[in-house]
């Protein structure tokens, strides 16, 4: 019972995450949808704690649940979206969606089922192995990995962010140009 | 340190150019035409510098690796970039955000270089994102037009979607194998169904970026809406870079799965050629026409990829080189016409020969090369692709490809007929061609004619692939 405790906690958290994820897409009100997404993010963050990735869990909460969700909420409120303005999807679209989603689910289940059947011992031992590396998620180790093994992608991404900023500035300027011509 | 500079020279040069352009926006204002000259000069120096002092090796724990073949691929892309900066001089000069457009395009090029040199899926993904996001921003630079914003929106959404699929595939690969390193993956591929699934996701994302049918739906709208310089960049440089990476990934990393991807590529190739050609038949807008023609060309590239041999890799790289010349020549002429007259319909090109003989000859040459008529280089490109595809002995596939070449001949020659033979009351007025543009058009034309005759180009690439 005790040995399997992480597994039970995992299933509980996974259930919560999936439940709220379903609520995200079924909720009629966009704001409710956003709030359910926050809860999904929290459940996933709790899963990270279970994997000994404490820093990742904190970052997940601060960045996703904190910053990004606030942005979402702002956008939804500023655009004044609500249940009435939601586009109505035709039955044909819904039907096609169900077929595509169902086929993907079937494929996944089949692939995983076959894969687990092939390599049963490996799959079962993964959750049990993790507590042994209890230092894996500490900031110190993360820093070592980030600035030693992955230093190149870490530095390279700065140019991508720079270019995204430049693009955003140019697009932001566009509004000003139009306003000044209107005046 | 010395090794770092020699190996990463192409990337470092691009970064230096990006920062020079950024600084040029501060304080001392260049006027547009001086800035344009600065950019063209820098790109030319960058292209020439690509031939000297190159090394082979890997850096950062195999995150980044380079070889003579990779250097050649980067040089081909650099050449395309130089040609674009010369061909669309007029549009670039008029653009309000000249420095920014080039910063974005150079960042995308930098991303492609990272992608080609990547030795790790993580780095590869980063390069891929870097190669798409800046171009999506640049696609909206026709600031006064709504179609331009629409194009950027469609591109960013579809590329985000395909990136999501790719990331899912990458995470499944990591889950199934515990590594993302290209040198370790091949030994761990054992045909497990989870691995196959992961591979298919990765493959799908590639197909998205190369606009292979049925993942091509974004292509025509994005090409039509973007400013023509960006469209040329998208259709030539982006596609070429992805084709290079596609070949090296499939041949080196996923070699154990070649039976799986052979079938996938065969089906996709047939669909891509057919849909690309049949839709190109009924296009009236010249940009949409070129978009569907470039989809059809990707179908032909896939034939070469499917051969899984040294000759296959060689023919793909050779074809991309030829494709850069021919497609850029076509886009160059279409860009001049649309910039000076605003006309983009094929019907407007009627009797184009009478008023603009030079442009119509270059355009005709480019279309001949795209359709694969001897003695243009396009003929040799397609010939090599089909012969390497034939090494598998799947002749039904080749017959379909040959039939598709016939269909493509029809619609390419339709444009040529409009230019040379059809009567028109008010044809496009004579266009004053900029000196830089003229040089680039002649280089493209020369490339189309000469690349086919100089057999050593193909031999040289083949020696490097080995």
XYZ file of C-alpha atoms in Angstrom:
649
model
C 0.000 0.000 0.000
C 2.711 2.474 1.075
C 4.990 1.469 -1.810
C 2.208 2.143 -4.247
C 1.215 5.429 -2.679
C 2.892 7.617 -5.372
C 0.934 5.675 -7.963
C -2.380 6.323 -6.223
C -1.563 10.000 -5.855
C -0.602 10.113 -9.496
C -3.911 8.603 -10.593
C -5.818 11.006 -8.372
C -3.974 14.022 -9.814
C -4.290 12.723 -13.343
C -8.016 12.333 -12.820
C -8.308 15.892 -11.558
C -6.239 17.223 -14.458
C -8.311 15.405 -17.067
C -11.596 16.279 -15.395
C -10.806 19.986 -15.379
C -9.395 19.789 -18.894
C -12.762 18.446 -20.050
C -14.463 21.240 -18.140
C -12.258 23.762 -19.988
C -13.659 22.765 -23.341
C -17.228 22.162 -22.242
C -17.705 25.330 -20.184
C -19.897 27.834 -22.025
C -18.469 30.916 -20.370
C -14.895 31.714 -21.531
C -13.939 33.069 -18.098
C -15.000 29.834 -16.408
C -13.042 28.018 -19.065
C -9.919 29.993 -18.178
C -10.360 29.342 -14.470
C -10.705 25.607 -15.090
C -7.478 25.799 -17.071
C -5.774 27.279 -13.988
C -6.916 24.247 -11.999
C -5.617 21.884 -14.696
C -2.260 23.646 -14.532
C -2.192 23.243 -10.745
C -2.898 19.533 -11.004
C -0.049 19.155 -13.488
C 2.244 21.166 -11.189
C 1.397 18.762 -8.376
C 2.407 15.928 -10.679
C 5.810 17.570 -11.108
C 6.270 17.584 -7.325
C 5.573 13.872 -7.403
C 8.409 13.465 -9.904
C 10.795 15.374 -7.615
C 10.836 18.365 -9.950
C 10.043 21.005 -7.331
C 11.485 23.929 -9.245
C 9.530 23.013 -12.362
C 6.360 22.820 -10.282
C 6.904 26.321 -8.895
C 7.705 27.695 -12.343
C 4.617 26.034 -13.759
C 2.470 27.714 -11.117
C 4.088 31.137 -11.471
C 4.316 31.243 -15.245
C 1.250 29.335 -16.421
C -1.232 29.675 -13.600
C 0.016 33.144 -12.732
C 1.194 35.115 -15.708
C -0.263 33.401 -18.765
C -3.689 32.792 -17.298
C -3.949 36.410 -16.197
C -3.162 37.401 -19.777
C -5.869 35.057 -21.029
C -8.378 36.476 -18.589
C -7.480 40.032 -19.549
C -7.884 39.240 -23.231
C -11.213 37.533 -22.694
C -12.511 40.416 -20.613
C -11.166 43.120 -22.937
C -12.644 41.467 -26.003
C -15.882 41.048 -24.081
C -16.378 37.465 -25.163
C -19.289 35.617 -23.664
C -21.479 32.624 -24.220
C -23.735 34.381 -26.733
C -20.977 35.304 -29.167
C -19.578 31.796 -29.274
C -19.718 30.504 -32.863
C -22.163 27.633 -33.320
C -20.612 24.543 -34.834
C -22.638 22.486 -37.257
C -23.507 18.889 -36.498
C -21.347 17.725 -39.371
C -18.310 19.410 -37.795
C -19.088 17.824 -34.447
C -19.482 14.421 -36.068
C -16.176 14.777 -37.932
C -14.478 15.903 -34.735
C -15.766 12.883 -32.833
C -14.551 10.525 -35.550
C -11.100 12.081 -35.761
C -10.658 12.276 -32.008
C -11.937 8.737 -31.526
C -9.583 7.360 -34.166
C -6.633 9.118 -32.553
C -7.604 7.736 -29.152
C -7.888 4.242 -30.620
C -4.469 4.552 -32.255
C -2.894 5.753 -29.036
C -4.427 3.014 -26.961
C -3.342 0.404 -29.479
C 0.217 1.755 -29.685
C 0.602 2.025 -25.922
C -0.999 -1.349 -25.299
C 1.334 -3.030 -27.750
C 4.336 -1.143 -26.451
C 3.620 -2.071 -22.836
C 3.032 -5.670 -23.848
C 6.478 -5.688 -25.469
C 8.368 -4.112 -22.621
C 6.383 -4.725 -19.472
C 9.180 -4.613 -16.880
C 10.506 -1.274 -18.086
C 7.166 0.501 -18.030
C 6.293 -0.744 -14.570
C 9.622 0.123 -13.026
C 9.639 3.770 -14.129
C 7.471 5.262 -11.345
C 9.333 3.238 -8.713
C 12.764 4.434 -9.814
C 12.145 8.104 -9.399
C 12.366 8.556 -5.598
C 15.975 7.331 -5.723
C 17.102 10.463 -7.571
C 15.643 12.776 -5.000
C 17.997 15.637 -5.900
C 17.140 15.664 -9.568
C 14.762 18.618 -9.471
C 16.750 20.944 -7.230
C 17.664 24.326 -8.649
C 21.355 23.546 -8.320
C 21.141 20.496 -10.564
C 18.845 22.263 -12.963
C 21.373 25.092 -13.224
C 24.168 22.653 -13.980
C 22.174 21.021 -16.748
C 20.931 24.302 -18.166
C 24.292 26.051 -18.300
C 26.437 23.038 -19.125
C 24.649 20.507 -21.310
C 22.015 22.785 -22.781
C 23.863 26.075 -22.845
C 23.722 26.332 -26.626
C 19.926 26.140 -27.022
C 19.618 28.376 -23.970
C 21.664 31.099 -25.626
C 20.260 30.518 -29.095
C 16.705 31.098 -27.948
C 17.562 34.692 -27.017
C 17.755 35.617 -30.710
C 14.325 34.102 -31.300
C 12.900 36.200 -28.482
C 14.657 39.293 -29.840
C 13.121 38.773 -33.269
C 9.683 38.172 -31.759
C 10.049 41.475 -29.917
C 11.043 43.299 -33.095
C 8.052 41.861 -34.930
C 5.740 42.882 -32.114
C 7.134 46.428 -32.024
C 6.618 46.876 -35.763
C 3.068 45.549 -35.565
C 2.378 47.752 -32.566
C 3.631 50.807 -34.442
C 1.168 50.115 -37.237
C -1.746 51.277 -35.070
C -0.005 54.588 -34.394
C 0.570 55.225 -38.089
C -3.085 54.601 -38.852
C -4.243 56.813 -36.004
C -2.070 59.705 -37.117
C -3.354 59.468 -40.685
C -6.929 59.445 -39.427
C -6.357 62.634 -37.446
C 37.833 29.056 -29.110
C 39.403 29.033 -32.541
C 37.457 25.904 -33.413
C 34.283 27.560 -32.174
C 34.772 30.445 -34.596
C 35.571 28.309 -37.647
C 32.751 25.855 -37.068
C 30.086 28.401 -36.237
C 31.202 30.992 -38.779
C 27.952 31.049 -40.840
C 25.847 31.583 -37.715
C 28.206 34.149 -36.228
C 28.202 36.159 -39.450
C 24.406 36.164 -39.528
C 24.259 37.267 -35.892
C 26.725 40.070 -36.622
C 24.519 41.223 -39.493
C 21.416 41.142 -37.303
C 23.098 43.326 -34.715
C 24.506 45.756 -37.280
C 20.987 46.181 -38.664
C 19.583 46.748 -35.197
C 22.202 49.397 -34.468
C 21.539 51.055 -37.837
C 18.074 51.925 -36.517
C 19.531 53.827 -33.596
C 20.706 57.412 -33.827
C 22.353 58.122 -37.178
C 19.606 57.499 -39.694
C 20.605 55.885 -42.950
C 18.354 56.752 -45.825
C 16.529 53.823 -47.395
C 18.729 53.410 -50.431
C 22.001 53.508 -48.435
C 20.622 51.002 -45.971
C 19.589 48.770 -48.854
C 23.124 48.966 -50.271
C 24.553 48.149 -46.849
C 22.308 45.104 -46.562
C 23.093 43.867 -50.053
C 26.813 44.380 -49.464
C 26.720 42.505 -46.162
C 24.769 39.621 -47.648
C 27.203 39.407 -50.542
C 30.201 39.367 -48.168
C 28.432 36.738 -46.074
C 27.859 34.594 -49.148
C 31.485 34.868 -50.301
C 32.845 34.289 -46.791
C 30.901 31.026 -46.727
C 33.437 29.463 -49.086
C 36.529 30.073 -46.942
C 37.882 28.644 -43.735
C 35.339 25.948 -43.101
C 35.781 23.133 -40.642
C 34.183 19.857 -39.732
C 33.300 18.761 -36.271
C 30.846 19.130 -33.427
C 30.382 21.524 -30.549
C 28.469 21.624 -27.255
C 28.130 17.878 -26.686
C 26.914 17.202 -30.221
C 24.210 19.880 -29.972
C 25.767 21.470 -33.023
C 27.706 19.710 -35.756
C 28.912 20.685 -39.179
C 30.506 19.108 -42.235
C 31.375 20.117 -45.794
C 27.921 19.018 -46.923
C 26.237 21.164 -44.282
C 28.453 24.105 -45.263
C 27.399 23.621 -48.880
C 23.714 23.587 -47.879
C 24.208 26.802 -45.922
C 25.969 28.381 -48.889
C 23.047 27.480 -51.148
C 20.644 29.164 -48.723
C 22.945 32.195 -48.487
C 22.914 32.448 -52.264
C 19.122 32.438 -52.233
C 19.112 35.206 -49.632
C 21.484 37.369 -51.719
C 19.295 36.860 -54.793
C 16.166 37.815 -52.861
C 17.760 41.026 -51.574
C 18.736 41.972 -55.130
C 15.537 40.868 -56.883
C 13.099 42.767 -54.689
C 15.197 45.928 -54.246
C 12.330 48.175 -55.258
C 9.856 46.706 -52.831
C 12.376 46.678 -49.988
C 13.314 50.321 -50.608
C 9.703 51.383 -50.377
C 9.096 49.331 -47.247
C 8.875 51.502 -44.121
C 10.563 48.916 -41.924
C 13.429 47.847 -44.121
C 15.895 47.017 -41.341
C 13.266 45.059 -39.431
C 12.244 42.978 -42.443
C 15.830 41.923 -42.902
C 16.376 41.303 -39.204
C 13.392 38.972 -39.268
C 14.468 37.207 -42.457
C 18.034 36.812 -41.195
C 16.776 35.424 -37.890
C 14.744 32.900 -39.834
C 17.825 32.033 -41.856
C 19.801 31.657 -38.629
C 17.105 29.278 -37.383
C 17.444 27.242 -40.567
C 21.208 27.066 -40.079
C 20.727 25.825 -36.517
C 18.203 23.316 -37.793
C 20.548 22.005 -40.498
C 23.443 21.786 -38.044
C 21.476 20.369 -35.137
C 22.633 17.139 -33.562
C 19.817 16.954 -31.067
C 16.031 17.015 -31.405
C 15.779 19.864 -28.925
C 18.098 22.053 -30.955
C 16.302 20.978 -34.099
C 12.961 22.056 -32.689
C 14.408 25.383 -31.599
C 15.805 25.969 -35.077
C 12.483 25.081 -36.665
C 10.600 27.566 -34.498
C 13.200 30.206 -35.214
C 12.767 29.561 -38.919
C 8.981 30.064 -38.841
C 7.969 32.634 -36.221
C 10.004 35.578 -37.646
C 8.722 34.857 -41.173
C 5.157 34.903 -39.882
C 5.849 38.340 -38.421
C 7.416 39.470 -41.683
C 4.394 38.201 -43.653
C 2.265 40.985 -42.222
C 4.578 43.782 -43.399
C 2.233 44.931 -46.141
C 0.816 46.981 -43.320
C -2.004 48.629 -45.216
C -3.449 45.397 -46.595
C -5.812 43.105 -44.738
C -4.818 39.980 -46.679
C -1.315 40.416 -45.325
C -2.479 40.202 -41.709
C -4.671 37.271 -42.658
C -1.669 35.505 -44.169
C 0.426 36.074 -41.048
C -2.400 34.871 -38.815
C -2.950 31.719 -40.860
C 0.742 31.016 -40.940
C 1.341 31.484 -37.225
C -1.689 29.364 -36.281
C -0.926 26.522 -38.650
C 2.741 26.516 -37.754
C 1.908 26.537 -34.046
C -0.412 23.597 -34.644
C 2.245 21.644 -36.513
C 4.846 22.534 -33.866
C 2.470 21.140 -31.268
C 2.252 17.880 -33.183
C 6.025 17.778 -33.530
C 6.586 18.467 -29.833
C 4.187 15.679 -28.986
C 6.195 13.370 -31.227
C 9.469 14.512 -29.673
C 8.162 13.923 -26.162
C 6.989 10.435 -27.170
C 10.449 9.757 -28.616
C 12.029 10.870 -25.373
C 9.588 8.719 -23.440
C 10.268 5.674 -25.579
C 14.042 6.038 -25.832
C 15.287 8.324 -23.080
C 17.463 10.393 -25.408
C 17.112 13.159 -27.958
C 20.607 12.877 -29.405
C 20.652 12.130 -33.141
C 23.717 9.914 -32.770
C 22.071 7.712 -30.130
C 18.557 7.407 -31.545
C 19.257 5.036 -34.502
C 20.650 2.302 -32.240
C 17.562 2.450 -30.034
C 14.981 2.221 -32.813
C 13.557 -1.296 -32.648
C 10.203 -0.908 -34.372
C 8.247 -0.606 -31.147
C 4.743 0.697 -31.871
C 5.192 3.713 -29.598
C 8.332 4.671 -31.502
C 6.525 4.340 -34.813
C 3.732 6.548 -33.520
C 6.239 9.155 -32.345
C 7.981 9.035 -35.698
C 4.696 9.568 -37.536
C 4.007 12.688 -35.471
C 7.454 14.031 -36.291
C 6.959 13.185 -39.955
C 3.586 14.967 -39.988
C 5.187 18.146 -38.721
C 7.772 17.955 -41.484
C 4.995 17.483 -44.012
C 3.231 20.557 -42.602
C 6.280 22.741 -42.994
C 7.008 21.480 -46.511
C 3.315 21.937 -47.387
C 2.859 18.365 -48.493
C -0.756 17.452 -49.331
C -2.949 16.989 -47.172
C -1.126 19.454 -44.915
C -0.902 22.176 -47.565
C -4.036 24.182 -46.845
C -2.229 27.192 -45.397
C 0.170 27.555 -48.320
C -1.830 29.306 -51.036
C -3.436 31.896 -48.746
C -0.151 32.713 -47.029
C 1.694 33.049 -50.334
C -1.009 35.253 -51.804
C -1.249 37.575 -48.813
C 2.395 38.085 -47.920
C 4.538 40.757 -49.558
C 6.179 39.123 -52.551
C 9.714 39.239 -51.133
C 8.554 37.245 -48.128
C 6.589 34.861 -50.354
C 9.758 34.159 -52.321
C 11.661 33.630 -49.084
C 8.985 31.223 -47.835
C 8.688 29.231 -51.012
C 12.386 28.961 -51.796
C 14.573 29.346 -48.716
C 12.252 27.848 -46.089
C 11.272 24.964 -48.292
C 14.854 24.279 -49.330
C 16.073 24.275 -45.726
C 13.304 21.908 -44.621
C 14.044 19.596 -47.567
C 17.725 19.454 -46.546
C 16.866 18.630 -42.951
C 14.186 16.165 -43.981
C 16.683 14.190 -46.031
C 19.379 14.168 -43.374
C 16.948 13.263 -40.596
C 15.354 10.422 -42.515
C 18.602 9.052 -43.925
C 20.760 9.322 -40.830
C 18.486 9.219 -37.789
C 15.457 7.225 -38.894
C 17.283 4.919 -41.280
C 16.052 1.772 -39.398
C 12.471 2.832 -40.191
C 13.032 3.238 -43.909
C 10.406 0.684 -44.874
C 7.819 2.626 -42.910
C 8.684 6.014 -44.329
C 9.088 4.737 -47.847
C 5.380 3.899 -48.003
C 4.362 7.128 -46.332
C 6.457 9.201 -48.700
C 5.159 7.353 -51.738
C 1.497 8.014 -50.901
C 2.155 11.620 -49.895
C 4.236 12.263 -52.979
C 1.531 11.034 -55.356
C -1.120 13.086 -53.568
C 1.097 16.176 -53.462
C 1.893 16.062 -57.158
C -1.703 15.439 -58.184
C -3.359 18.016 -55.950
C -0.658 20.626 -56.556
C -0.908 20.235 -60.306
C -4.685 20.000 -60.563
C -5.199 23.067 -58.409
C -2.500 25.013 -60.233
C -4.465 24.421 -63.459
C -7.314 26.659 -62.397
C -5.487 29.475 -60.643
C -5.819 32.992 -62.008
C -3.663 34.841 -59.478
C 0.020 34.487 -60.324
C 1.077 34.152 -56.674
C -1.464 31.404 -55.989
C -0.381 29.772 -59.222
C 3.243 29.760 -58.071
C 2.149 28.523 -54.640
C 0.438 25.452 -56.097
C 3.305 24.925 -58.496
C 5.688 24.901 -55.528
C 3.460 22.329 -53.803
C 3.729 20.142 -56.899
C 7.525 20.594 -56.904
C 7.652 19.321 -53.312
C 5.930 16.180 -54.561
C 8.816 15.670 -56.972
C 11.378 16.292 -54.218
C 9.713 13.506 -52.234
C 10.387 11.065 -55.096
C 14.093 11.701 -54.650
C 13.791 11.375 -50.870
C 12.027 8.028 -51.194
C 15.012 6.396 -52.911
C 16.992 6.120 -49.655
C 20.369 6.211 -51.383
C 23.332 8.546 -51.797
C 22.028 9.439 -55.223
C 18.676 10.353 -53.682
C 20.218 12.783 -51.201
C 22.388 14.268 -53.948
C 19.501 14.746 -56.338
C 17.403 16.492 -53.664
C 20.182 18.972 -52.869
C 20.845 19.543 -56.562
C 17.155 20.052 -57.244
C 16.877 22.595 -54.438
C 19.763 24.545 -55.973
C 18.073 24.537 -59.373
C 14.708 25.312 -57.772
C 16.193 28.384 -56.071
C 17.266 29.779 -59.449
C 14.061 28.979 -61.320
C 11.540 29.864 -58.657
C 13.323 33.069 -57.694
C 13.420 34.138 -61.338
C 9.661 33.529 -61.604
C 8.954 35.339 -58.334
C 11.327 38.134 -59.311
C 9.402 38.911 -62.495
C 6.015 38.508 -60.822
C 7.239 40.773 -58.020
C 8.352 43.514 -60.422
C 5.039 43.407 -62.245
C 2.966 43.449 -59.083
C 5.095 46.226 -57.550
C 4.942 48.586 -60.526
C 1.466 47.867 -61.873
C -0.355 46.108 -59.045
C -1.471 43.448 -61.512
C -1.331 39.862 -60.307
C -3.607 37.983 -62.695
C -2.338 35.670 -65.384
C -4.627 37.402 -67.899
C -2.762 40.664 -67.288
C 0.385 39.020 -68.632
C -1.109 38.762 -72.129
C 1.216 40.261 -74.708
C 3.791 40.911 -71.995
C 6.526 40.067 -74.533
C 5.805 43.062 -76.708
C 6.421 45.579 -73.937
C 8.932 43.785 -71.714
C 10.958 41.326 -73.816
C 13.738 40.758 -71.248
C 11.363 40.044 -68.369
C 9.201 37.731 -70.422
C 12.214 35.750 -71.622
C 13.452 35.302 -68.039
C 9.957 34.345 -66.906
C 9.585 31.870 -69.758
C 12.988 30.369 -68.967
C 12.023 29.997 -65.312
C 8.725 28.327 -66.229
C 10.490 25.975 -68.655
C 12.886 25.047 -65.888
C 10.082 24.511 -63.381
C 8.217 22.257 -65.792
C 11.401 20.362 -66.647
C 11.951 21.037 -70.330
C 15.472 20.288 -71.603
C 18.015 21.858 -71.802
C 17.185 23.913 -68.707
C 18.580 22.820 -65.350
C 15.087 21.923 -64.151
C 15.070 19.051 -66.629
C 18.266 17.609 -65.161
C 16.995 18.167 -61.639
C 13.835 16.191 -62.318
C 15.737 13.583 -64.294
C 18.031 12.893 -61.338
C 15.111 12.825 -58.899
C 13.220 10.310 -61.035
C 16.238 8.087 -61.731
C 17.103 7.903 -58.045
C 13.444 7.149 -57.323
C 13.563 4.413 -59.966
C 16.281 2.571 -58.030
C 13.525 1.105 -55.856
C 11.926 -0.517 -58.883
C 8.486 0.927 -58.166
C 7.560 1.840 -61.722
C 3.870 2.642 -61.151
C 5.018 5.478 -58.898
C 7.322 6.796 -61.617
C 4.614 6.614 -64.274
C 2.356 8.752 -62.093
C 5.225 11.197 -61.655
C 5.813 11.355 -65.402
C 2.099 11.956 -66.041
C 2.215 14.753 -63.533
C 5.074 16.341 -65.402
C 2.808 16.419 -68.462
C 0.017 18.129 -66.536
C 2.454 20.678 -65.169
C 3.751 21.320 -68.672
C 0.255 22.357 -69.691
C -0.262 25.022 -67.072
C 3.272 26.390 -67.185
C 3.068 26.763 -70.947
C -0.346 28.408 -70.610
C 1.387 31.349 -68.941
C 4.121 31.360 -71.588
C 1.443 31.397 -74.307
C -0.296 34.311 -72.609
C 2.952 36.257 -72.548
C 4.094 35.593 -76.103
C 1.087 34.837 -78.252
C -2.163 36.160 -76.816
C -3.400 39.530 -77.994
C -4.143 42.247 -75.523
C -5.380 45.809 -76.015
C -3.570 47.347 -73.074
C -0.586 45.228 -72.066
C 1.566 45.970 -69.022
C 3.611 49.078 -69.679
C 7.411 48.763 -70.015
C 8.951 48.347 -66.585
C 12.095 50.216 -65.602
C 14.312 47.529 -64.098
C 16.675 48.466 -61.305
C 20.354 47.636 -61.931
C 20.627 45.309 -58.914
C 17.438 43.503 -59.934
C 18.747 43.109 -63.454
C 21.953 41.465 -62.190
C 19.972 39.068 -60.006
C 17.658 38.192 -62.908
C 20.670 37.461 -65.105
C 22.255 35.331 -62.369
C 19.018 33.349 -62.060
C 18.747 32.969 -65.824
C 22.396 31.975 -66.081
C 21.961 29.485 -63.260
C 18.952 27.919 -65.001
C 20.872 27.473 -68.231
C 24.302 26.590 -66.905
C 23.659 24.465 -63.797
C 22.389 21.702 -66.052
C 25.401 21.687 -68.335
C 28.076 21.709 -65.666
C 28.015 18.090 -64.593
C 30.609 18.724 -61.919
C 27.975 20.461 -59.752
C 26.170 17.152 -59.313
C 29.432 15.218 -58.906
C 30.650 17.702 -56.315
C 27.465 17.336 -54.239
C 27.623 13.572 -54.567
C 31.230 13.517 -53.321
C 30.176 15.543 -50.278
C 27.157 13.351 -49.517
C 29.382 10.314 -49.361
